[in-house]
Amino acid sequence: MDLDALVRPILDLLRRADARDPRISDLAGPDAHADAFAALGVPLSLGPGEPPVDPAALARTIEAIIARSVRTLHPRFFNQNFAGADPIAVVGDFLGAALNTTMATYEAAPVFTLMERQVLARLAALAGWSAHEGLFVPGGSYSNLYALQLARLRVDPDARERGHDGAARVAFTSAHGHYSLEKSVVLLGLGRRALIKVACDERGRMRPDALAAAIDDALARGQRPFFVNATAGTTVLGGFDPLPALADLAERHGLWLHVDGSFGASALFSPAQAHLMAGVERADSLAWNLHKMLGATQQCAAFLVRGTGALRPAFAAGADYLFQPDKPFAELDSGDTTFQCARRVDALKAWLLWKARGEPGFAARIDHAVALADSCAARIAGDPRFRLAAPPSWVNVCFWWLPPALRPLPARTADVDAVLHDLAPRIKAAMLRRGEAMLGFQPVDGGPNCFRLLFINPATTTADIEATLELLDACGREASAAGA
Amino acid sequence: MDLDALVRPILDLLRRADARDPRISDLAGPDAHADAFAALGVPLSLGPGEPPVDPAALARTIEAIIARSVRTLHPRFFNQNFAGADPIAVVGDFLGAALNTTMATYEAAPVFTLMERQVLARLAALAGWSAHEGLFVPGGSYSNLYALQLARLRVDPDARERGHDGAARVAFTSAHGHYSLEKSVVLLGLGRRALIKVACDERGRMRPDALAAAIDDALARGQRPFFVNATAGTTVLGGFDPLPALADLAERHGLWLHVDGSFGASALFSPAQAHLMAGVERADSLAWNLHKMLGATQQCAAFLVRGTGALRPAFAAGADYLFQPDKPFAELDSGDTTFQCARRVDALKAWLLWKARGEPGFAARIDHAVALADSCAARIAGDPRFRLAAPPSWVNVCFWWLPPALRPLPARTADVDAVLHDLAPRIKAAMLRRGEAMLGFQPVDGGPNCFRLLFINPATTTADIEATLELLDACGREASAAGA
């Protein structure tokens, strides 16, 4: 097999990662994609007994996959809470796949076990913790799930054997917290009603007075608070919950304080931004995704617990075919400290990326993103065609494009909101057709859909902001005219 | 950055995947690894504010990582339920990392969404299902967890809102079933006592009479059975539970029948082995890991549900920043049918591998592995230095090396068992020091530690079996002499 021919288009893609050309996405439907692959002689469908395709067709197929996929490496891809994957991390994924092993035991993953320990140790040190345990998990949702499970077992260790006792235990998160908290309480058998959503300020930050009141209300109802999720970097507005005030409340009421820093914990790498995370030194656990701000590719999610000794009793099953205590270096096996059995060696790419960029490189990446967001927000504030939907935070800028009839934006009424709300999907569709930039939209706090720019890619420039806003204006006029 | 220099050692590794040289592993301890990386100028540790290393050092570091990691590609790596990663799958992982996106929405992963649907559809067809839903998850443990959650919600839909009601619901799995079932009932808040382990026959297959009795006993105790996990390919003995008999019992008692085919479902690709899976057409759900028998690299785990409409109500949270119903092709978004938010594009490598090898290629891989296991078992049965610990099943061969004083093996007594049990770790350590083959050991059914050979790598030959058994004999004599 000609491996070079298969790998060449991937290397070409990485080499031209920063190019503004070709397009990001072409919004093709399923049929168009199916037709294109069929025309190559390699249909997307898998028929019964289908024989192998010839090796030359495989190389062409890889080129087609690249051409027809969304170019998240593009400097104008603002659509998700990740962007601009670092080629070093991509190579790290390649290396990990080639060495195909699992993190469960030191025996099968000696170097990666040591790397995971080093990465977690430095992350914990950045959080200001003097003792910790942790592991890489398949995403921030699992970090949040595990945190809830540890918190539940702390207040009810018998749940491990007996199951949930039906007590009305309740957890708190903000109205802007990640939806995995809601999914987690359902999966854990606590039930959706066990999650109480606390009001936020206009930047998507949990209000400590609202949390205090919510805790008091819960206690008055006879419920038993056990957990607070503080979000560091909310998905939509980039808000950082006020950790010191939340830690005070958690301490007063004996609650487990988890910080979902999946998006925002990387602020700790930047001396200029680390203040956003002040208070994390008092958290009981922390979710920290290196695949969001740092470009470490999907997935690279660290879950950290302050102190030691909580993970093993929560997750151990002690499979004797895997975790033989009489094996050399068995004390380094991580498998019995996690829910899953085989784990990908995500720590490898984290370690490699860290060595390649250094902490100053990580800090520069963060600072560049925050500076771009600030510059974009200022630019929007001074342009009558746009209106900020919330004060800018972190790397998130949320705003509306205003149709000419709504400039300047009058007092918001149901009619005005309806116009803005309905425009967003049509503008987005027009942008996807052009394929020159990609950003998301969503409602915020019951208001109309607004657009969201997320600054993460270090290759993005102020010129990209200009180009994207002009494109948005052109698509807005197009959608506005079509809808009139 | 010189990407070629970083990628070259990875391609070299893949090109010499089948080589019997160099060694598989060198059993170095943490200090030896740390010293080696420090000598390169790239210490494993991560110091505060550490600057980037120079690019040339990065390439050397990748070479060191390869040299110091376990060579799971080696034809004599028999240590886990995976081996011999297919280079096409490795390239698929590389491609997926370079295109760095998530499966949550069609918008962000159009081609991969379609590939996932095609792969799942063909897997479901191989299982004989006329309707299905499913997704790729980060490992078989999650498939088993999700199956339990779906089953719980089928009998108690209010649990989603209310949480576990404390009813004594019980699930069944065999004594040889995977330990993730036990971890799952704990995580789900059902509690460890909700899992009842059913006795197996000498090949690690659940006994239907024992299951029938266990169900009756549970009912007599006032418990409420809701779930049976049937294992298709147990981890240690390779046993396939008798699916038709288990399906009869599940049907009679209204239980959800999940088949954990993480290891064994790939038998469905081989016309000669598919009979092992007969009855799977009646299952409610199925775990099927393509990263085990088919070499699809970690992780490539399909979770399939028969019928439609169960996943969304179990997992939906409807985050409005991600799943806008007014977006083009939103009906193809998979994100609200799973617990996690971002998902890796594991379907890509599955699809690519499938196209490259075809179903005949998959069948040949399975048949080769089973033939080697049969040949190995016959070879061991005729050699007085060894004794089979169980009749061979699937690709698993479990056996003891007998010290000269125990040939032929006398009736097993506590003393005899103690000798065999204590020898295994010492023989393994001797093997790890030599690094020429790698296999696991574990106790079976309360007996002494036995060795386990798992035949998965298509490059493995009968000559490798001979060499490994001779090596084992040499290490046995060494360990036996040292222990005498």
PDB file of C-alpha atoms in Angstrom, chain B residues 245-470:
ATOM      1  CA  ALA B 245     -32.126 -19.039  24.748  1.00  0.00           C
ATOM      2  CA  LEU B 246     -31.420 -15.685  26.395  1.00  0.00           C
ATOM      3  CA  ALA B 247     -33.769 -13.924  23.973  1.00  0.00           C
ATOM      4  CA  ASP B 248     -36.509 -16.402  24.912  1.00  0.00           C
ATOM      5  CA  LEU B 249     -36.075 -15.596  28.582  1.00  0.00           C
ATOM      6  CA  ALA B 250     -35.873 -11.847  27.942  1.00  0.00           C
ATOM      7  CA  GLU B 251     -39.062 -12.026  25.902  1.00  0.00           C
ATOM      8  CA  ARG B 252     -40.892 -14.087  28.490  1.00  0.00           C
ATOM      9  CA  HIS B 253     -40.043 -11.636  31.275  1.00  0.00           C
ATOM     10  CA  GLY B 254     -40.172  -8.422  29.237  1.00  0.00           C
ATOM     11  CA  LEU B 255     -36.479  -7.644  29.730  1.00  0.00           C
ATOM     12  CA  TRP B 256     -34.314  -5.442  27.531  1.00  0.00           C
ATOM     13  CA  LEU B 257     -31.802  -7.698  25.789  1.00  0.00           C
ATOM     14  CA  HIS B 258     -28.455  -6.019  25.216  1.00  0.00           C
ATOM     15  CA  VAL B 259     -25.671  -7.855  23.422  1.00  0.00           C
ATOM     16  CA  ASP B 260     -22.210  -6.758  24.425  1.00  0.00           C
ATOM     17  CA  GLY B 261     -20.512  -7.767  21.200  1.00  0.00           C
ATOM     18  CA  SER B 262     -17.665  -5.317  21.739  1.00  0.00           C
ATOM     19  CA  PHE B 263     -15.229  -8.128  21.109  1.00  0.00           C
ATOM     20  CA  GLY B 264     -17.243 -10.763  19.251  1.00  0.00           C
ATOM     21  CA  ALA B 265     -19.868  -9.098  17.063  1.00  0.00           C
ATOM     22  CA  SER B 266     -17.328  -8.923  14.243  1.00  0.00           C
ATOM     23  CA  ALA B 267     -17.975 -12.663  13.803  1.00  0.00           C
ATOM     24  CA  LEU B 268     -20.915 -11.449  11.713  1.00  0.00           C
ATOM     25  CA  PHE B 269     -18.467 -10.502   8.953  1.00  0.00           C
ATOM     26  CA  SER B 270     -17.342 -14.118   8.542  1.00  0.00           C
ATOM     27  CA  PRO B 271     -19.769 -16.556   6.927  1.00  0.00           C
ATOM     28  CA  ALA B 272     -17.915 -19.302   8.827  1.00  0.00           C
ATOM     29  CA  GLN B 273     -18.245 -17.604  12.242  1.00  0.00           C
ATOM     30  CA  ALA B 274     -21.521 -15.711  12.003  1.00  0.00           C
ATOM     31  CA  HIS B 275     -23.352 -18.623  13.627  1.00  0.00           C
ATOM     32  CA  LEU B 276     -21.847 -17.505  16.945  1.00  0.00           C
ATOM     33  CA  MET B 277     -24.065 -14.411  16.744  1.00  0.00           C
ATOM     34  CA  ALA B 278     -27.302 -16.223  15.831  1.00  0.00           C
ATOM     35  CA  GLY B 279     -30.100 -14.670  17.852  1.00  0.00           C
ATOM     36  CA  VAL B 280     -28.704 -11.120  17.751  1.00  0.00           C
ATOM     37  CA  GLU B 281     -31.598 -10.248  15.426  1.00  0.00           C
ATOM     38  CA  ARG B 282     -33.790 -10.361  18.551  1.00  0.00           C
ATOM     39  CA  ALA B 283     -31.612  -8.067  20.676  1.00  0.00           C
ATOM     40  CA  ASP B 284     -32.756  -4.590  21.707  1.00  0.00           C
ATOM     41  CA  SER B 285     -29.262  -3.132  21.515  1.00  0.00           C
ATOM     42  CA  LEU B 286     -25.773  -4.088  20.520  1.00  0.00           C
ATOM     43  CA  ALA B 287     -22.223  -2.948  21.332  1.00  0.00           C
ATOM     44  CA  TRP B 288     -19.769  -3.593  18.495  1.00  0.00           C
ATOM     45  CA  ASN B 289     -16.164  -2.381  18.629  1.00  0.00           C
ATOM     46  CA  LEU B 290     -14.431  -2.244  15.277  1.00  0.00           C
ATOM     47  CA  HIS B 291     -11.187  -1.420  17.047  1.00  0.00           C
ATOM     48  CA  LYS B 292     -10.847  -4.896  18.475  1.00  0.00           C
ATOM     49  CA  MET B 293     -10.991  -7.641  15.815  1.00  0.00           C
ATOM     50  CA  LEU B 294     -10.831  -5.383  12.756  1.00  0.00           C
ATOM     51  CA  GLY B 295      -7.817  -3.249  13.618  1.00  0.00           C
ATOM     52  CA  ALA B 296      -9.662   0.063  13.467  1.00  0.00           C
ATOM     53  CA  THR B 297      -7.482   1.729  16.179  1.00  0.00           C
ATOM     54  CA  GLN B 298      -8.697   3.027  19.532  1.00  0.00           C
ATOM     55  CA  GLN B 299     -11.604   3.947  19.645  1.00  0.00           C
ATOM     56  CA  CYS B 300     -14.105   2.782  17.099  1.00  0.00           C
ATOM     57  CA  ALA B 301     -17.131   1.627  19.051  1.00  0.00           C
ATOM     58  CA  ALA B 302     -20.579   1.389  17.509  1.00  0.00           C
ATOM     59  CA  PHE B 303     -23.655   1.396  19.730  1.00  0.00           C
ATOM     60  CA  LEU B 304     -26.782   0.189  17.954  1.00  0.00           C
ATOM     61  CA  VAL B 305     -30.398   0.143  19.069  1.00  0.00           C
ATOM     62  CA  ARG B 306     -33.021  -1.928  17.297  1.00  0.00           C
ATOM     63  CA  GLY B 307     -36.005   0.144  16.203  1.00  0.00           C
ATOM     64  CA  THR B 308     -36.045   3.911  16.366  1.00  0.00           C
ATOM     65  CA  GLY B 309     -37.020   6.662  18.743  1.00  0.00           C
ATOM     66  CA  ALA B 310     -35.309   5.560  21.956  1.00  0.00           C
ATOM     67  CA  LEU B 311     -32.136   7.642  21.856  1.00  0.00           C
ATOM     68  CA  ARG B 312     -33.533  11.148  21.558  1.00  0.00           C
ATOM     69  CA  PRO B 313     -35.876  11.076  24.564  1.00  0.00           C
ATOM     70  CA  ALA B 314     -33.117   9.477  26.627  1.00  0.00           C
ATOM     71  CA  PHE B 315     -30.438  12.016  25.808  1.00  0.00           C
ATOM     72  CA  ALA B 316     -31.929  15.176  24.330  1.00  0.00           C
ATOM     73  CA  ALA B 317     -31.294  18.445  26.065  1.00  0.00           C
ATOM     74  CA  GLY B 318     -31.957  20.669  23.044  1.00  0.00           C
ATOM     75  CA  ALA B 319     -29.222  23.245  23.509  1.00  0.00           C
ATOM     76  CA  ASP B 320     -30.401  26.135  21.381  1.00  0.00           C
ATOM     77  CA  TYR B 321     -26.939  27.423  20.522  1.00  0.00           C
ATOM     78  CA  LEU B 322     -26.184  24.150  18.761  1.00  0.00           C
ATOM     79  CA  PHE B 323     -29.340  22.500  17.526  1.00  0.00           C
ATOM     80  CA  GLN B 324     -31.351  25.212  15.839  1.00  0.00           C
ATOM     81  CA  PRO B 325     -34.328  23.547  14.189  1.00  0.00           C
ATOM     82  CA  ASP B 326     -34.380  26.332  11.586  1.00  0.00           C
ATOM     83  CA  LYS B 327     -30.899  25.448  10.283  1.00  0.00           C
ATOM     84  CA  PRO B 328     -30.460  23.613   6.951  1.00  0.00           C
ATOM     85  CA  PHE B 329     -30.386  19.798   7.363  1.00  0.00           C
ATOM     86  CA  ALA B 330     -30.915  20.056  11.127  1.00  0.00           C
ATOM     87  CA  GLU B 331     -32.810  16.766  10.958  1.00  0.00           C
ATOM     88  CA  LEU B 332     -29.460  15.042  10.356  1.00  0.00           C
ATOM     89  CA  ASP B 333     -27.887  16.375  13.564  1.00  0.00           C
ATOM     90  CA  SER B 334     -26.868  13.525  15.852  1.00  0.00           C
ATOM     91  CA  GLY B 335     -25.928  15.594  18.885  1.00  0.00           C
ATOM     92  CA  ASP B 336     -29.183  15.295  20.743  1.00  0.00           C
ATOM     93  CA  THR B 337     -29.208  11.513  20.511  1.00  0.00           C
ATOM     94  CA  THR B 338     -26.168  11.045  22.691  1.00  0.00           C
ATOM     95  CA  PHE B 339     -24.926  11.948  26.123  1.00  0.00           C
ATOM     96  CA  GLN B 340     -21.849  13.761  24.982  1.00  0.00           C
ATOM     97  CA  CYS B 341     -21.624  17.050  23.099  1.00  0.00           C
ATOM     98  CA  ALA B 342     -18.594  16.994  20.789  1.00  0.00           C
ATOM     99  CA  ARG B 343     -17.872  13.532  19.392  1.00  0.00           C
ATOM    100  CA  ARG B 344     -14.796  12.441  17.475  1.00  0.00           C
ATOM    101  CA  VAL B 345     -15.369  11.394  13.875  1.00  0.00           C
ATOM    102  CA  ASP B 346     -14.586   7.745  14.580  1.00  0.00           C
ATOM    103  CA  ALA B 347     -16.974   6.713  11.803  1.00  0.00           C
ATOM    104  CA  LEU B 348     -14.530   8.123   9.257  1.00  0.00           C
ATOM    105  CA  LYS B 349     -11.827   5.556   9.898  1.00  0.00           C
ATOM    106  CA  ALA B 350     -14.409   2.776  10.070  1.00  0.00           C
ATOM    107  CA  TRP B 351     -15.758   3.769   6.676  1.00  0.00           C
ATOM    108  CA  LEU B 352     -12.318   4.191   5.130  1.00  0.00           C
ATOM    109  CA  LEU B 353     -11.142   0.839   6.472  1.00  0.00           C
ATOM    110  CA  TRP B 354     -14.297  -0.827   5.202  1.00  0.00           C
ATOM    111  CA  LYS B 355     -13.825   0.596   1.710  1.00  0.00           C
ATOM    112  CA  ALA B 356     -10.135  -0.401   1.722  1.00  0.00           C
ATOM    113  CA  ARG B 357     -10.620  -3.983   2.914  1.00  0.00           C
ATOM    114  CA  GLY B 358     -14.163  -4.779   1.859  1.00  0.00           C
ATOM    115  CA  GLU B 359     -16.325  -7.282   3.668  1.00  0.00           C
ATOM    116  CA  PRO B 360     -14.306 -10.166   2.197  1.00  0.00           C
ATOM    117  CA  GLY B 361     -11.198  -8.622   3.741  1.00  0.00           C
ATOM    118  CA  PHE B 362     -12.878  -8.377   7.125  1.00  0.00           C
ATOM    119  CA  ALA B 363     -14.027 -11.995   6.837  1.00  0.00           C
ATOM    120  CA  ALA B 364     -10.516 -13.137   5.967  1.00  0.00           C
ATOM    121  CA  ARG B 365      -9.108 -11.294   8.990  1.00  0.00           C
ATOM    122  CA  ILE B 366     -11.603 -13.008  11.317  1.00  0.00           C
ATOM    123  CA  ASP B 367     -11.105 -16.448   9.770  1.00  0.00           C
ATOM    124  CA  HIS B 368      -7.331 -16.161   9.998  1.00  0.00           C
ATOM    125  CA  ALA B 369      -7.543 -15.278  13.675  1.00  0.00           C
ATOM    126  CA  VAL B 370      -9.909 -18.123  14.519  1.00  0.00           C
ATOM    127  CA  ALA B 371      -7.822 -20.612  12.546  1.00  0.00           C
ATOM    128  CA  LEU B 372      -4.678 -19.559  14.402  1.00  0.00           C
ATOM    129  CA  ALA B 373      -6.407 -19.919  17.759  1.00  0.00           C
ATOM    130  CA  ASP B 374      -7.616 -23.403  16.826  1.00  0.00           C
ATOM    131  CA  SER B 375      -4.186 -24.383  15.645  1.00  0.00           C
ATOM    132  CA  CYS B 376      -2.589 -22.987  18.793  1.00  0.00           C
ATOM    133  CA  ALA B 377      -5.005 -24.839  21.047  1.00  0.00           C
ATOM    134  CA  ALA B 378      -4.330 -28.117  19.234  1.00  0.00           C
ATOM    135  CA  ARG B 379      -0.599 -27.489  19.490  1.00  0.00           C
ATOM    136  CA  ILE B 380      -0.857 -26.861  23.245  1.00  0.00           C
ATOM    137  CA  ALA B 381      -3.090 -29.871  23.840  1.00  0.00           C
ATOM    138  CA  GLY B 382      -0.366 -32.100  22.417  1.00  0.00           C
ATOM    139  CA  ASP B 383       2.539 -30.633  24.381  1.00  0.00           C
ATOM    140  CA  PRO B 384       3.232 -31.939  27.917  1.00  0.00           C
ATOM    141  CA  ARG B 385       4.758 -28.584  28.947  1.00  0.00           C
ATOM    142  CA  PHE B 386       1.370 -26.889  28.735  1.00  0.00           C
ATOM    143  CA  ARG B 387      -2.217 -27.501  29.742  1.00  0.00           C
ATOM    144  CA  LEU B 388      -5.331 -25.768  28.368  1.00  0.00           C
ATOM    145  CA  ALA B 389      -7.220 -23.984  31.155  1.00  0.00           C
ATOM    146  CA  ALA B 390     -10.487 -24.060  29.194  1.00  0.00           C
ATOM    147  CA  PRO B 391     -11.675 -25.387  25.856  1.00  0.00           C
ATOM    148  CA  PRO B 392     -10.694 -22.817  23.199  1.00  0.00           C
ATOM    149  CA  SER B 393     -13.331 -20.368  21.969  1.00  0.00           C
ATOM    150  CA  TRP B 394     -13.269 -17.630  19.377  1.00  0.00           C
ATOM    151  CA  VAL B 395      -9.702 -16.264  19.232  1.00  0.00           C
ATOM    152  CA  ASN B 396      -8.830 -16.872  22.892  1.00  0.00           C
ATOM    153  CA  VAL B 397      -6.523 -19.594  24.129  1.00  0.00           C
ATOM    154  CA  CYS B 398      -6.059 -19.868  27.915  1.00  0.00           C
ATOM    155  CA  PHE B 399      -3.493 -22.234  29.335  1.00  0.00           C
ATOM    156  CA  TRP B 400      -0.866 -22.931  31.968  1.00  0.00           C
ATOM    157  CA  TRP B 401       2.799 -23.528  31.575  1.00  0.00           C
ATOM    158  CA  LEU B 402       3.622 -26.506  33.779  1.00  0.00           C
ATOM    159  CA  PRO B 403       6.847 -26.651  35.726  1.00  0.00           C
ATOM    160  CA  PRO B 404       8.629 -30.009  35.180  1.00  0.00           C
ATOM    161  CA  ALA B 405       7.561 -31.270  38.590  1.00  0.00           C
ATOM    162  CA  LEU B 406       3.896 -30.901  37.588  1.00  0.00           C
ATOM    163  CA  ARG B 407       4.058 -32.858  34.306  1.00  0.00           C
ATOM    164  CA  PRO B 408       1.595 -34.382  33.758  1.00  0.00           C
ATOM    165  CA  LEU B 409      -0.574 -32.059  35.817  1.00  0.00           C
ATOM    166  CA  PRO B 410      -1.839 -33.992  38.865  1.00  0.00           C
ATOM    167  CA  ALA B 411      -5.295 -33.443  40.311  1.00  0.00           C
ATOM    168  CA  ARG B 412      -5.540 -29.755  41.178  1.00  0.00           C
ATOM    169  CA  THR B 413      -5.125 -29.027  44.857  1.00  0.00           C
ATOM    170  CA  ALA B 414      -4.582 -25.774  46.699  1.00  0.00           C
ATOM    171  CA  ASP B 415      -0.838 -26.471  46.642  1.00  0.00           C
ATOM    172  CA  VAL B 416      -0.758 -27.147  42.924  1.00  0.00           C
ATOM    173  CA  ASP B 417      -2.851 -24.062  42.225  1.00  0.00           C
ATOM    174  CA  ALA B 418      -0.582 -21.925  44.366  1.00  0.00           C
ATOM    175  CA  VAL B 419       2.459 -23.021  42.358  1.00  0.00           C
ATOM    176  CA  LEU B 420       0.776 -22.195  39.038  1.00  0.00           C
ATOM    177  CA  HIS B 421      -0.696 -18.946  40.335  1.00  0.00           C
ATOM    178  CA  ASP B 422       2.596 -17.596  41.628  1.00  0.00           C
ATOM    179  CA  LEU B 423       4.542 -18.582  38.540  1.00  0.00           C
ATOM    180  CA  ALA B 424       2.469 -16.470  36.135  1.00  0.00           C
ATOM    181  CA  PRO B 425       3.575 -12.979  37.178  1.00  0.00           C
ATOM    182  CA  ARG B 426       7.185 -14.082  37.375  1.00  0.00           C
ATOM    183  CA  ILE B 427       7.052 -15.640  33.928  1.00  0.00           C
ATOM    184  CA  LYS B 428       5.388 -12.526  32.585  1.00  0.00           C
ATOM    185  CA  ALA B 429       8.083 -10.324  34.087  1.00  0.00           C
ATOM    186  CA  ALA B 430      10.764 -12.502  32.481  1.00  0.00           C
ATOM    187  CA  MET B 431       8.948 -12.221  29.135  1.00  0.00           C
ATOM    188  CA  LEU B 432       8.670  -8.457  29.432  1.00  0.00           C
ATOM    189  CA  ARG B 433      12.416  -8.277  30.078  1.00  0.00           C
ATOM    190  CA  ARG B 434      13.068 -10.171  26.846  1.00  0.00           C
ATOM    191  CA  GLY B 435      10.456  -8.146  24.986  1.00  0.00           C
ATOM    192  CA  GLU B 436       9.955 -10.675  22.172  1.00  0.00           C
ATOM    193  CA  ALA B 437       6.300 -11.488  22.836  1.00  0.00           C
ATOM    194  CA  MET B 438       3.631 -10.077  25.112  1.00  0.00           C
ATOM    195  CA  LEU B 439       0.617 -11.842  26.530  1.00  0.00           C
ATOM    196  CA  GLY B 440      -1.593 -11.491  29.563  1.00  0.00           C
ATOM    197  CA  PHE B 441      -2.497 -13.695  32.503  1.00  0.00           C
ATOM    198  CA  GLN B 442      -5.417 -13.809  34.888  1.00  0.00           C
ATOM    199  CA  PRO B 443      -7.288 -16.234  37.120  1.00  0.00           C
ATOM    200  CA  VAL B 444     -10.356 -17.961  35.637  1.00  0.00           C
ATOM    201  CA  ASP B 445     -13.303 -19.031  37.753  1.00  0.00           C
ATOM    202  CA  GLY B 446     -11.351 -18.879  40.985  1.00  0.00           C
ATOM    203  CA  GLY B 447      -8.547 -21.049  39.597  1.00  0.00           C
ATOM    204  CA  PRO B 448      -4.892 -20.077  39.424  1.00  0.00           C
ATOM    205  CA  ASN B 449      -3.524 -17.469  37.013  1.00  0.00           C
ATOM    206  CA  CYS B 450      -3.385 -18.775  33.461  1.00  0.00           C
ATOM    207  CA  PHE B 451      -1.897 -17.249  30.344  1.00  0.00           C
ATOM    208  CA  ARG B 452      -4.074 -15.937  27.545  1.00  0.00           C
ATOM    209  CA  LEU B 453      -3.152 -15.689  23.891  1.00  0.00           C
ATOM    210  CA  LEU B 454      -5.481 -13.525  21.787  1.00  0.00           C
ATOM    211  CA  PHE B 455      -5.210 -13.945  18.017  1.00  0.00           C
ATOM    212  CA  ILE B 456      -6.168 -10.739  16.255  1.00  0.00           C
ATOM    213  CA  ASN B 457      -3.248  -9.520  14.149  1.00  0.00           C
ATOM    214  CA  PRO B 458      -3.460 -10.768  10.541  1.00  0.00           C
ATOM    215  CA  ALA B 459       0.350 -10.776  10.355  1.00  0.00           C
ATOM    216  CA  THR B 460       0.646 -13.420  13.066  1.00  0.00           C
ATOM    217  CA  THR B 461       1.654 -16.880  11.826  1.00  0.00           C
ATOM    218  CA  THR B 462       1.970 -20.409  13.229  1.00  0.00           C
ATOM    219  CA  ALA B 463       5.700 -19.739  13.428  1.00  0.00           C
ATOM    220  CA  ASP B 464       4.904 -16.908  15.835  1.00  0.00           C
ATOM    221  CA  ILE B 465       2.920 -19.341  17.952  1.00  0.00           C
ATOM    222  CA  GLU B 466       5.866 -21.750  18.056  1.00  0.00           C
ATOM    223  CA  ALA B 467       8.288 -19.001  18.935  1.00  0.00           C
ATOM    224  CA  THR B 468       6.018 -17.638  21.643  1.00  0.00           C
ATOM    225  CA  LEU B 469       5.475 -21.025  23.265  1.00  0.00           C
ATOM    226  CA  GLU B 470       9.205 -21.731  23.250  1.00  0.00           C
TER     227      GLU B 470
END
